[in-house]
Coordinates of C-alpha atoms in Angstrom, one line a residue:
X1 CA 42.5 -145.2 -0.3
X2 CA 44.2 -146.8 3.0
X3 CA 46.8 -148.2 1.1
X4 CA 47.6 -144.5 -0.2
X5 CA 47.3 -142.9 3.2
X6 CA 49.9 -145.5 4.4
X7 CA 52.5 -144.5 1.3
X8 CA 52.6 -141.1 2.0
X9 CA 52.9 -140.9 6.0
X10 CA 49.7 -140.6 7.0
X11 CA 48.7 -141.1 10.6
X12 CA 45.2 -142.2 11.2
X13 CA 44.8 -139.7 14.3
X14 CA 45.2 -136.0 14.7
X15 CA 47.9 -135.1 17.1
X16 CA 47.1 -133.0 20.0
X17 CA 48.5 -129.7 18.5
X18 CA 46.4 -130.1 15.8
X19 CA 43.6 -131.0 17.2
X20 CA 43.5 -127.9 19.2
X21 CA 45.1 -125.9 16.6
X22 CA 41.9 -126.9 14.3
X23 CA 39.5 -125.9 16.9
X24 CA 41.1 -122.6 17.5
X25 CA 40.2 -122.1 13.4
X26 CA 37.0 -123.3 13.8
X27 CA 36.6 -120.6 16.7
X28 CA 38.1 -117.7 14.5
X29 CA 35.4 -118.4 11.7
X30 CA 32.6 -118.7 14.1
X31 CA 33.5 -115.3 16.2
X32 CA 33.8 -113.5 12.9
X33 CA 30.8 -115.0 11.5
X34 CA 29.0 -114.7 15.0
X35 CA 29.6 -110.7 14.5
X36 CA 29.0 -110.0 11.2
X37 CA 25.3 -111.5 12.3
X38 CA 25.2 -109.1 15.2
X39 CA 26.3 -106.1 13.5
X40 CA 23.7 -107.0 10.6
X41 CA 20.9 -106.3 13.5
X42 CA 22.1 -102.6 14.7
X43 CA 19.7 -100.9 13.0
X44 CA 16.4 -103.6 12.1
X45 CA 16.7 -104.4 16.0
X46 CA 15.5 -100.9 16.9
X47 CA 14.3 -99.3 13.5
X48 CA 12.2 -96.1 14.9
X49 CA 15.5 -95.2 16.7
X50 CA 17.4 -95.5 13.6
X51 CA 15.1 -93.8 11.3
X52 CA 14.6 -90.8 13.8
X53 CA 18.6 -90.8 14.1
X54 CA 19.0 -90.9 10.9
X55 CA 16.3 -88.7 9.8
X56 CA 14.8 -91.2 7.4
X57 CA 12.0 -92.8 6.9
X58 CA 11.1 -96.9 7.8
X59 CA 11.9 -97.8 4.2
X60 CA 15.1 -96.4 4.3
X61 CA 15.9 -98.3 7.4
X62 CA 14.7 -101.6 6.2
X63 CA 16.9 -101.2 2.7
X64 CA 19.6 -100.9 5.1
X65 CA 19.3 -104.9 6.0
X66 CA 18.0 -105.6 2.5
X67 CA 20.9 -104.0 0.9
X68 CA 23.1 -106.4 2.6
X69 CA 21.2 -109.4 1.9
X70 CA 21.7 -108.5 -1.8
X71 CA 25.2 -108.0 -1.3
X72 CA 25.5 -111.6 0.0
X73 CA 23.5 -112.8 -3.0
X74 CA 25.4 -110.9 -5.3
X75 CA 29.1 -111.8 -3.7
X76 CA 28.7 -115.2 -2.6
X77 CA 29.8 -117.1 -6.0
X78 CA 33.0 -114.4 -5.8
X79 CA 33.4 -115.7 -2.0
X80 CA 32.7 -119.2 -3.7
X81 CA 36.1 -119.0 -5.6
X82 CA 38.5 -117.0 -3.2
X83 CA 37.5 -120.0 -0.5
X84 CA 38.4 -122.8 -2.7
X85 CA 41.4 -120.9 -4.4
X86 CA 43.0 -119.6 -1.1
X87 CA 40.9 -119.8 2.3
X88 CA 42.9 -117.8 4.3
X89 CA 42.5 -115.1 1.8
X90 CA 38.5 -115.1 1.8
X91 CA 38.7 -115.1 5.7
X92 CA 40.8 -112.5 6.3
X93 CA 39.5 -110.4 3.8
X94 CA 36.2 -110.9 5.6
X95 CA 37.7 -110.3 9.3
X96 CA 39.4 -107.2 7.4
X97 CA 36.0 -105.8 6.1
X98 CA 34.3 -106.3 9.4
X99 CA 36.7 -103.8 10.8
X100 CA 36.2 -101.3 8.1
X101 CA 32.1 -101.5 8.4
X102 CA 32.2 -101.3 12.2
X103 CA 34.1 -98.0 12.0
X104 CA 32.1 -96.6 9.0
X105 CA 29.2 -97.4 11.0
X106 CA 30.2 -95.2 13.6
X107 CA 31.0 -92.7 11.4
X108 CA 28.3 -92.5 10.0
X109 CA 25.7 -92.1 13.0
X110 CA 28.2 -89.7 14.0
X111 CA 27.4 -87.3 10.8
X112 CA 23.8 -88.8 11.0
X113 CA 24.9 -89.8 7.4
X114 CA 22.3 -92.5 5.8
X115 CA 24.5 -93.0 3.5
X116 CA 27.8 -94.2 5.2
X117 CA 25.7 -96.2 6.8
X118 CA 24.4 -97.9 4.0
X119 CA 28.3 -98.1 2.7
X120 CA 28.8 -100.2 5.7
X121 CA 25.7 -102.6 5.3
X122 CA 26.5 -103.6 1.8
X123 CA 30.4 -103.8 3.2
X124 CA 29.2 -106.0 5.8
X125 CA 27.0 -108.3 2.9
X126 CA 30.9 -108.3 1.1
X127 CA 32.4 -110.1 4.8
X128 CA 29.5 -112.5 4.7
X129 CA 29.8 -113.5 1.2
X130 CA 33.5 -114.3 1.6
X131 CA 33.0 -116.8 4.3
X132 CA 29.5 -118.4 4.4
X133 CA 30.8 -121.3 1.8
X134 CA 33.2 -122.3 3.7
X135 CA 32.1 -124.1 7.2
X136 CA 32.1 -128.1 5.2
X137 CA 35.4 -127.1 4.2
X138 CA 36.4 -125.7 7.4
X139 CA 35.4 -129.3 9.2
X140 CA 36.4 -131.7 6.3
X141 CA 39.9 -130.2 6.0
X142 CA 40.6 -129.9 9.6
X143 CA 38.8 -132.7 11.1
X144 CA 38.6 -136.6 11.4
X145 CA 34.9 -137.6 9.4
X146 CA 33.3 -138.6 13.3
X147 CA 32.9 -135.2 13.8
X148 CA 32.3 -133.5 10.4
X149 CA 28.9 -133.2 11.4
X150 CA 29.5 -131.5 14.6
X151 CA 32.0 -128.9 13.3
X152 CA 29.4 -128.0 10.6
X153 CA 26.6 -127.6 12.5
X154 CA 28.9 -125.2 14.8
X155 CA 30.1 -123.5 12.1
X156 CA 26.4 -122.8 10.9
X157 CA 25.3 -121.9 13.8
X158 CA 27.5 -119.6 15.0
X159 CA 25.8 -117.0 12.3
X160 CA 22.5 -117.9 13.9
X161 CA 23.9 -116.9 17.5
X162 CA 24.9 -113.6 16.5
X163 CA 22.1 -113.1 14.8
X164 CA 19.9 -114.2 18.0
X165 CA 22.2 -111.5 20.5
X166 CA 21.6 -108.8 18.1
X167 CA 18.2 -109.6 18.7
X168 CA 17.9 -109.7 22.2
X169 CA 20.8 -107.2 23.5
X170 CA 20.5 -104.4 20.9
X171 CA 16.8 -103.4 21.8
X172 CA 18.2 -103.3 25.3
X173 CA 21.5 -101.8 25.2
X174 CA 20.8 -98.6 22.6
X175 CA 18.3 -96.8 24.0
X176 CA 18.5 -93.4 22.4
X177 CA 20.6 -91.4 20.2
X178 CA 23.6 -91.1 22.5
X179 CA 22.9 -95.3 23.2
X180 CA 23.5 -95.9 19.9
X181 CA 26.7 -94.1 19.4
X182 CA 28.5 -95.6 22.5
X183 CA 27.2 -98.8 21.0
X184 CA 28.4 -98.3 17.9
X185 CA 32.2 -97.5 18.9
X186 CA 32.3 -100.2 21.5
X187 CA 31.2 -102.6 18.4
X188 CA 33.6 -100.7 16.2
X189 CA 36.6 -101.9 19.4
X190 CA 35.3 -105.2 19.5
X191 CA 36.4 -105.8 15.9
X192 CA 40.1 -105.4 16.3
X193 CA 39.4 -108.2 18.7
X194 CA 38.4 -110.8 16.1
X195 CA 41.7 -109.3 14.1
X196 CA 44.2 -110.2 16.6
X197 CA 42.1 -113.8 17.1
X198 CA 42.4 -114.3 13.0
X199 CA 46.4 -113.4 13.2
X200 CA 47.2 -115.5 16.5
X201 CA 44.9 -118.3 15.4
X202 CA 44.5 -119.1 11.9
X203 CA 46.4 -121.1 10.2
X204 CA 45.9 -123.4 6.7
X205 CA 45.3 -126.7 7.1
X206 CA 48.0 -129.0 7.5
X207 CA 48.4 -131.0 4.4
X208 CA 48.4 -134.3 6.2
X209 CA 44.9 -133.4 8.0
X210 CA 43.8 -132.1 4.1
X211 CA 44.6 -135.4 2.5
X212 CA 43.2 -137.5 4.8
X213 CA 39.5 -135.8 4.6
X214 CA 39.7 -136.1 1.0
X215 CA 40.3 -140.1 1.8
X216 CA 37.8 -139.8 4.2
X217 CA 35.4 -137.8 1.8
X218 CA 35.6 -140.3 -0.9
X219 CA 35.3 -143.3 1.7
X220 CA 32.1 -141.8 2.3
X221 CA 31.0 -140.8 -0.8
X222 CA 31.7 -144.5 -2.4
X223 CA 29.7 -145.9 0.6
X224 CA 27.2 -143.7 0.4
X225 CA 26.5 -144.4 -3.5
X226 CA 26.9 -148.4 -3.4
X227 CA 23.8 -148.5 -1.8
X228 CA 22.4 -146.2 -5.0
X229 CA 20.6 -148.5 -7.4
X230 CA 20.9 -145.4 -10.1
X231 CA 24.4 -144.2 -9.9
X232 CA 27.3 -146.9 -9.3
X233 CA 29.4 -145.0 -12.5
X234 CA 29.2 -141.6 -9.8
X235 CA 31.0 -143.6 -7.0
X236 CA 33.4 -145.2 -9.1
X237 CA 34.1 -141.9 -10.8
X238 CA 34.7 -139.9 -7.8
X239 CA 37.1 -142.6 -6.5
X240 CA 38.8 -143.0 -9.6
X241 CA 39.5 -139.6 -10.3
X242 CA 40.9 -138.2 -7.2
X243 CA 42.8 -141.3 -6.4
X244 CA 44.2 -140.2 -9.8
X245 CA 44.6 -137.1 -9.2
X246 CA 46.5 -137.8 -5.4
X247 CA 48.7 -140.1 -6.4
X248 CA 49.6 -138.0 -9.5
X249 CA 50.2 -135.4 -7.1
X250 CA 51.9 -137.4 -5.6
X251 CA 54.5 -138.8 -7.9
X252 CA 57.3 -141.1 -7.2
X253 CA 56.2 -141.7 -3.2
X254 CA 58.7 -144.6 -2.4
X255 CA 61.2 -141.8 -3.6
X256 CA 60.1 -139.2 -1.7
X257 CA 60.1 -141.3 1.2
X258 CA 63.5 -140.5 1.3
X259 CA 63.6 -137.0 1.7
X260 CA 61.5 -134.8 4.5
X261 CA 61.0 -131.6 2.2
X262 CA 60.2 -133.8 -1.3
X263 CA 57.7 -135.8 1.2
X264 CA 55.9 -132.4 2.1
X265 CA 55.6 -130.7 -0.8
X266 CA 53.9 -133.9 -2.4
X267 CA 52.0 -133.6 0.0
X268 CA 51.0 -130.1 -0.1
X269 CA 50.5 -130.8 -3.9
X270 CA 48.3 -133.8 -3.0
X271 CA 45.8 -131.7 -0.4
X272 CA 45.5 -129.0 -2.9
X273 CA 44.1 -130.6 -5.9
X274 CA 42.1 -132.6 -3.8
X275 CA 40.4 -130.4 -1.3
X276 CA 40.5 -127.1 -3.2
X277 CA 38.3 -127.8 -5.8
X278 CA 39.8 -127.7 -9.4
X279 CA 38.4 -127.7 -12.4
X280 CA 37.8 -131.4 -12.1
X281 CA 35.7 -131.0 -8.9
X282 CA 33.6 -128.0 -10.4
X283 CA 32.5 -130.3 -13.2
X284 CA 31.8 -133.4 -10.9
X285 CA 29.8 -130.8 -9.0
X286 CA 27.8 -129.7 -12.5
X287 CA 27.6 -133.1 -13.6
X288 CA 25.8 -134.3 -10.0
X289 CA 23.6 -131.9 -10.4
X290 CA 22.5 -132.8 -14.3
X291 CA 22.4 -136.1 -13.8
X292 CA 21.7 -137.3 -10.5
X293 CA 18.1 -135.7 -10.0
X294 CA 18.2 -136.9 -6.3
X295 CA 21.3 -134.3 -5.8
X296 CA 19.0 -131.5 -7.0
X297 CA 15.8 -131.4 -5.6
X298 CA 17.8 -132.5 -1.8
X299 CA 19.5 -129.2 -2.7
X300 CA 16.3 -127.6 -3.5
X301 CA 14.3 -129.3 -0.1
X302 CA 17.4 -128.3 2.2
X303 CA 16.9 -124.4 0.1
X304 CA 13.4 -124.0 0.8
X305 CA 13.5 -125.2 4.9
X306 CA 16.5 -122.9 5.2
X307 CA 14.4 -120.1 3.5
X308 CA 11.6 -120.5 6.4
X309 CA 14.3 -120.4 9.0
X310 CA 15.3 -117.2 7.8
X311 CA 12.0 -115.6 7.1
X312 CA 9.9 -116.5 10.1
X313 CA 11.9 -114.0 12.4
X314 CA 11.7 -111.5 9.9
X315 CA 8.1 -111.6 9.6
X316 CA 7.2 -112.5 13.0
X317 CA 6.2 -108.9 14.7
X318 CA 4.3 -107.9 11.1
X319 CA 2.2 -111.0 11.7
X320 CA 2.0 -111.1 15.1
X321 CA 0.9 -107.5 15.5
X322 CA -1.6 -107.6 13.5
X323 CA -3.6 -110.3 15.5
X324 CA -2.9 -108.4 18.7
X325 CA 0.3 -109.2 20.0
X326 CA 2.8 -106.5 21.2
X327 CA 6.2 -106.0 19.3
X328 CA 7.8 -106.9 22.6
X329 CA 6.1 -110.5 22.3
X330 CA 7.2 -110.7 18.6
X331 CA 10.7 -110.3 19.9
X332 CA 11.0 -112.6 22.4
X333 CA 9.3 -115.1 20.2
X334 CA 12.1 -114.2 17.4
X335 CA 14.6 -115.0 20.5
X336 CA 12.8 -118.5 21.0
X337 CA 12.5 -119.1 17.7
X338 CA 16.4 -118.5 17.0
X339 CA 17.8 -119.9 20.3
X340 CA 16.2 -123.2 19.9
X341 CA 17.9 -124.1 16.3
X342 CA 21.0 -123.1 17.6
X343 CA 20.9 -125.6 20.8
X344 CA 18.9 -127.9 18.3
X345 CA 21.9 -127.7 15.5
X346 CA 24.5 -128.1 18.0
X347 CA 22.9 -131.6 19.6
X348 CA 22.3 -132.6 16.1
X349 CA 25.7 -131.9 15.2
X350 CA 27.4 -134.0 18.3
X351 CA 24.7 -137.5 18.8
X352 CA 24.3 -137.5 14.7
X353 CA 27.6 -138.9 13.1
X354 CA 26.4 -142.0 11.3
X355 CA 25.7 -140.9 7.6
X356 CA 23.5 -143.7 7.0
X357 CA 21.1 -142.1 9.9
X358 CA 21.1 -138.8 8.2
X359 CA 18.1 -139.1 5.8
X360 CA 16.4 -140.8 8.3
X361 CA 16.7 -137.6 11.2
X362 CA 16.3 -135.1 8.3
X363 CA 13.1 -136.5 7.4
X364 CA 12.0 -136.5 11.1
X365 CA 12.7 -132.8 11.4
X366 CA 11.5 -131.6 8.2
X367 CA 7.9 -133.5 9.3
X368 CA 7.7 -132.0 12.7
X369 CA 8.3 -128.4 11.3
X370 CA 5.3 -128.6 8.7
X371 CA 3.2 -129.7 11.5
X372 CA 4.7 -127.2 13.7
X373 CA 4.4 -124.2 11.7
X374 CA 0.7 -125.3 10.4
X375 CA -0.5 -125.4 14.2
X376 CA 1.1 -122.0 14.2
X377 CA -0.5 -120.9 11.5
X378 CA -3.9 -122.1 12.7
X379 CA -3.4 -120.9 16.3
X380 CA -2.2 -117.7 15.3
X381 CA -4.8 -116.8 12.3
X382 CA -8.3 -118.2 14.2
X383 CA -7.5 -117.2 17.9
X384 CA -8.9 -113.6 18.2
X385 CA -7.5 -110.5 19.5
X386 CA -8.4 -110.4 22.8
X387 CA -6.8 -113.7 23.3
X388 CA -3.6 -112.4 22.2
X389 CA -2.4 -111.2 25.4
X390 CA -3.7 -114.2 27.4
X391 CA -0.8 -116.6 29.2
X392 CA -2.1 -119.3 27.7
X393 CA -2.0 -118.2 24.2
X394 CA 1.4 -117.1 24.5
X395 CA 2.8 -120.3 25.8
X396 CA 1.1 -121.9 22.8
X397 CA 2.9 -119.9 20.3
X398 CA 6.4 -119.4 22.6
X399 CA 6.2 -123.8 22.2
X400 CA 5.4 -124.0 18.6
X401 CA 7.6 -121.1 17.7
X402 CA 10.1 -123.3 19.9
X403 CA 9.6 -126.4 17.3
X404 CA 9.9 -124.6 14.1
X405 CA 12.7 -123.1 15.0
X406 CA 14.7 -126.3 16.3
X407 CA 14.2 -127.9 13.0
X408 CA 14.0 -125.2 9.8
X409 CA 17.3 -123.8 12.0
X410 CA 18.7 -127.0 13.4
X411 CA 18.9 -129.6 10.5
X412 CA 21.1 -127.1 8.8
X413 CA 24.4 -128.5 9.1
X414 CA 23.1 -132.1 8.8
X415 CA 21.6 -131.0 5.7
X416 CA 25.4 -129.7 4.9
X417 CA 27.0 -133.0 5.5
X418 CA 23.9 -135.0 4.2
X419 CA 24.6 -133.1 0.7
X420 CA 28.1 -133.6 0.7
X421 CA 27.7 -137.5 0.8
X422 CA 27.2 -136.6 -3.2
X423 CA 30.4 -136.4 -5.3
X424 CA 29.9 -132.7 -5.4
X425 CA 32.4 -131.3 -3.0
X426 CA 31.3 -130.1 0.8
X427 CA 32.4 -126.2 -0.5
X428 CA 29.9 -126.3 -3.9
X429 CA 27.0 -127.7 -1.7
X430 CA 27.5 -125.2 1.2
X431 CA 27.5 -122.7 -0.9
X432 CA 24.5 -124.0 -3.2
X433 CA 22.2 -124.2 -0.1
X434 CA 23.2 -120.9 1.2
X435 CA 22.3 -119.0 -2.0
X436 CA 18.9 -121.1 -2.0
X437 CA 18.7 -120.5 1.3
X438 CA 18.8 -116.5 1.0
X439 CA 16.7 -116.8 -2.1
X440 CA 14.1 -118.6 -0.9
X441 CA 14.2 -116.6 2.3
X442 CA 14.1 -113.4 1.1
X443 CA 10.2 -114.5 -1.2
X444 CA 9.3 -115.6 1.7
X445 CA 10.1 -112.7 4.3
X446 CA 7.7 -111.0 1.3
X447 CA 4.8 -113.2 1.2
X448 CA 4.8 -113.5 5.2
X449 CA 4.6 -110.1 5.8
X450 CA 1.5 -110.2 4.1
X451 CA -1.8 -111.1 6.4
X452 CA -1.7 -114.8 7.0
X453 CA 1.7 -114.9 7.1
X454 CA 2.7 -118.1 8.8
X455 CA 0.4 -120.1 6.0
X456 CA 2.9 -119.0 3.8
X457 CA 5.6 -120.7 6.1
X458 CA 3.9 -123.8 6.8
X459 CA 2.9 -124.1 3.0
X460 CA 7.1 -123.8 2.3
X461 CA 7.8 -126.3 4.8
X462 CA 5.4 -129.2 3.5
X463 CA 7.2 -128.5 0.2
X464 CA 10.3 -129.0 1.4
X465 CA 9.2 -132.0 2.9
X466 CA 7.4 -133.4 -0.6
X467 CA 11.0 -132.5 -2.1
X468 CA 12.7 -134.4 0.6
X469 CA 10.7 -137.6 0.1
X470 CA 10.7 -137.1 -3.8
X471 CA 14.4 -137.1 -3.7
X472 CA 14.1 -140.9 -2.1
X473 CA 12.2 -141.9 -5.1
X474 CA 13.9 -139.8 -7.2
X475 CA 17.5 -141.9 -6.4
X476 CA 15.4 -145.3 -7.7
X477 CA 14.2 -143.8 -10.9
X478 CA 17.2 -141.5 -12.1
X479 CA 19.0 -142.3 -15.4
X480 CA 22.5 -143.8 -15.4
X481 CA 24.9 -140.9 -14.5
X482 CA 27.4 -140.2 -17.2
X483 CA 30.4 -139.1 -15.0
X484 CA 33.0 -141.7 -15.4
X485 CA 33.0 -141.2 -19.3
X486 CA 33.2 -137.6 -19.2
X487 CA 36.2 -138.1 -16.3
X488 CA 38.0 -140.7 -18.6
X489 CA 37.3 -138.0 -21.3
X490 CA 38.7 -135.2 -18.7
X491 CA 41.6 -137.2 -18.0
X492 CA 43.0 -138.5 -21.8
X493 CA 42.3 -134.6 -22.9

């Protein structure tokens, strides 16, 4: 793969310009994704308001944050092929529909219409789905390997930040009626913002920065299977078939050498069939999953932590409440909750860059969230309700509430980069976790707002972890994967 590199011009660094020109990216896609999580909280963070606005009734509200969820659900494998087929389509379209919801929004409390707003909440599932698959691709396209995990995890994150400042600053800034509709056109302004970021700021990725993460990909991925008893024919495969496929796309290198514009469009040919996942990459992604059982239930472990991280906030005040807390504690433990995986993620994402360490850290965090959340559950379920409201209690909770959320919220983008060590491209296992994720999450916002909520939560989170350490046995015992024959197959048809 070096040797390759070295034939078509490759430098081993990123120059300054694009260095900063990929963070400015990574800063468009994190605003946008920061506010569609924001906007997604104008009307759950203060649903009496809303409802009395509106002239509605609590169900009604609460559709208005499920509809969007299903919208996600239902888009996300669309979003799945505009990001791999053109990114700056799928973004754009996404900064494009945040616009369009903010403003229908508006509208729409304006008219005291339920259902323009509920036009703009499935709009605003449509942004999301168009750009939640894409922060591994954002990071390995853009960035040298040393800090994939870093521009992941702030990528993720940034989704779990707006989602946090809707929590906090929409109880506080709409207040009433006329509250909301100030609110609601300053939003609507705030949009055009991320616009003019997206247009001054985004760019594609420059196709010697493209080429040298898929090197660096497959570097990885071929070290990360040699030391896999059960699938050398996986590693072996993935090398074989995109060093193929590169210097196919390639073609005639010393040649090209000799002219600038020959040079770059081999190059742009090269970073496209190796980054933006043809048909080749979709069926290495298929074929991970059939045969390489390990692939699978990691998917399924990182699914089902992610799914607690999403449902404890949502269930939080309809536990809490009922064993005597006030909704005003519930939200400042949703704050806590939400706040400390952010900070978690991001100090994951910067001191955790050695792949070989990340099995090790996820198991770490996936064990201290079960034991979290299970002290949770027992402080929360056999402390009575005139204990509720003492200081003591509270701190108890505010600490443990504090540890779930660092972990089922923080290992995120580890768990990202951890799944993409498998020959299944950083874009299919972003978005497989994401739709497990909002799966999972949505049972379990269900069964937790049920009484006993948070035994629900810690029950998922010691699966997870089972699932975790059954996918470490699971890479001794799995059959031989089949991959390279069907590749030499792929590549004679």
């Amino acid at each position: 793969m070096a040797d390759l590199v070295t034939l078509v011009g490759l430098e081993p660094s990123m120059s300054c310009f694009d260095s900063m020109r990929s963070w400015l990216v990574l800063l468009t896609f994190c605003l946008n994704s920061a506010f569609n999580a924001f906007v997604c909280m104008n009307f759950s963070a203060v649903s009496s308001l809303t409802a009395s606005v509106l002239d509605v009734g609590e169900a009604e509200v609460a559709f208005l944050y499920s509809g969007m969820l299903l919208m996600v659900s239902f888009g996300m494998p669309v979003g799945l092929v505009v990001a791999l087929r053109c990114e700056w389509v799928g973004l754009g379209l996404s900064v494009a529909l945040s616009v369009v919801l903010t403003w229908t929004r508006w509208i729409g409390v304006m008219r005291r219409n339920y259902q323009l707003c509920l036009v703009s909440a499935v709009i605003a599932g449509a942004s999301a789905a168009l750009f939640i698959t894409l922060p591994a691709q954002l990071s390995q396209q853009r960035f040298p390997s040393g800090k994939w995990s870093l521009t992941t995890s702030v990528a993720i994150q940034a989704n779990y930040l707006g989602w946090m400042l809707g929590c906090a600053l929409v109880p506080q800034l709409v207040l009433d009626s006329h509250g909301m509709e100030q609110f609601l056109f300053g939003q609507a302004c705030f949009s055009l913002l991320i616009v003019v970021c997206f247009l001054l700021f985004y760019r594609s990725a420059p196709p010697q920065l493209a080429l040298q993460g898929v090197t660096e990909r497959l570097q990885r991925t071929n070290s990360f299977l040699s030391h896999e008893s059960n699938v050398p024919s996986l590693a072996d495969s993935s090398r074989n078939r995109d060093r193929n496929s590169l210097e196919t796309a390639s073609g005639q290198r010393v040649d090209a050498m000799d002219s600038a514009a020959a040079a770059e469009e081999n190059l742009q040919r090269a970073a496209g069939s190796g980054t933006h996942g043809g048909s080749a990459d979709f069926w290495m992604f298929v074929s991970t999953l059939r045969d390489c059982p390990a692939f699978s239930i990691e998917m399924l472990a990182y699914g089902v932590l992610g799914g607690v991280g999403f449902a404890v906030p949502a269930c939080n005040d309809a536990i809490l409440e009922r064993r005597g807390y006030s909704a005003s504690d519930a939200s400042w433990f949703d704050i806590v909750f939400i706040a400390a995986g952010v900070v978690s993620g991001l100090l994951l994402g910067s001191r955790c860059n050695d792949p070989t360490k990340y099995r090790q850290v996820l198991l770490a965090l996936f064990s201290i969230c079960a034991v979290a959340l299970t002290f949770l559950a027992l402080q929360v379920e056999t402390s009575p309700h005139h204990a509720a409201r003492h200081i003591v209690t509270l701190t108890k909770v505010a600490v443990l509430q504090f540890a779930s959320g660092a972990t089922c919220i923080g290992f995120v983008g580890l768990g990202i980069e951890a799944g993409a060590l498998y020959p299944a491209g950083g874009t299919y296992v972003c978005f497989l976790v994401e739709f497990l994720v909002q799966v999972v999450g949505a049972a379990l916002t269900q069964l937790g707002s049920k009484p006993g909520g948070f035994i629900f939560m810690a029950a998922a989170a010691w699966l997870a972890l089972l699932l975790l350490l059954l996918a470490g046995v699971s890479k001794l015992r799995a059959p031989r994967c089949r991959i390279q024959a069907e590749s030499r197959h792929s590549s004679q048809s």
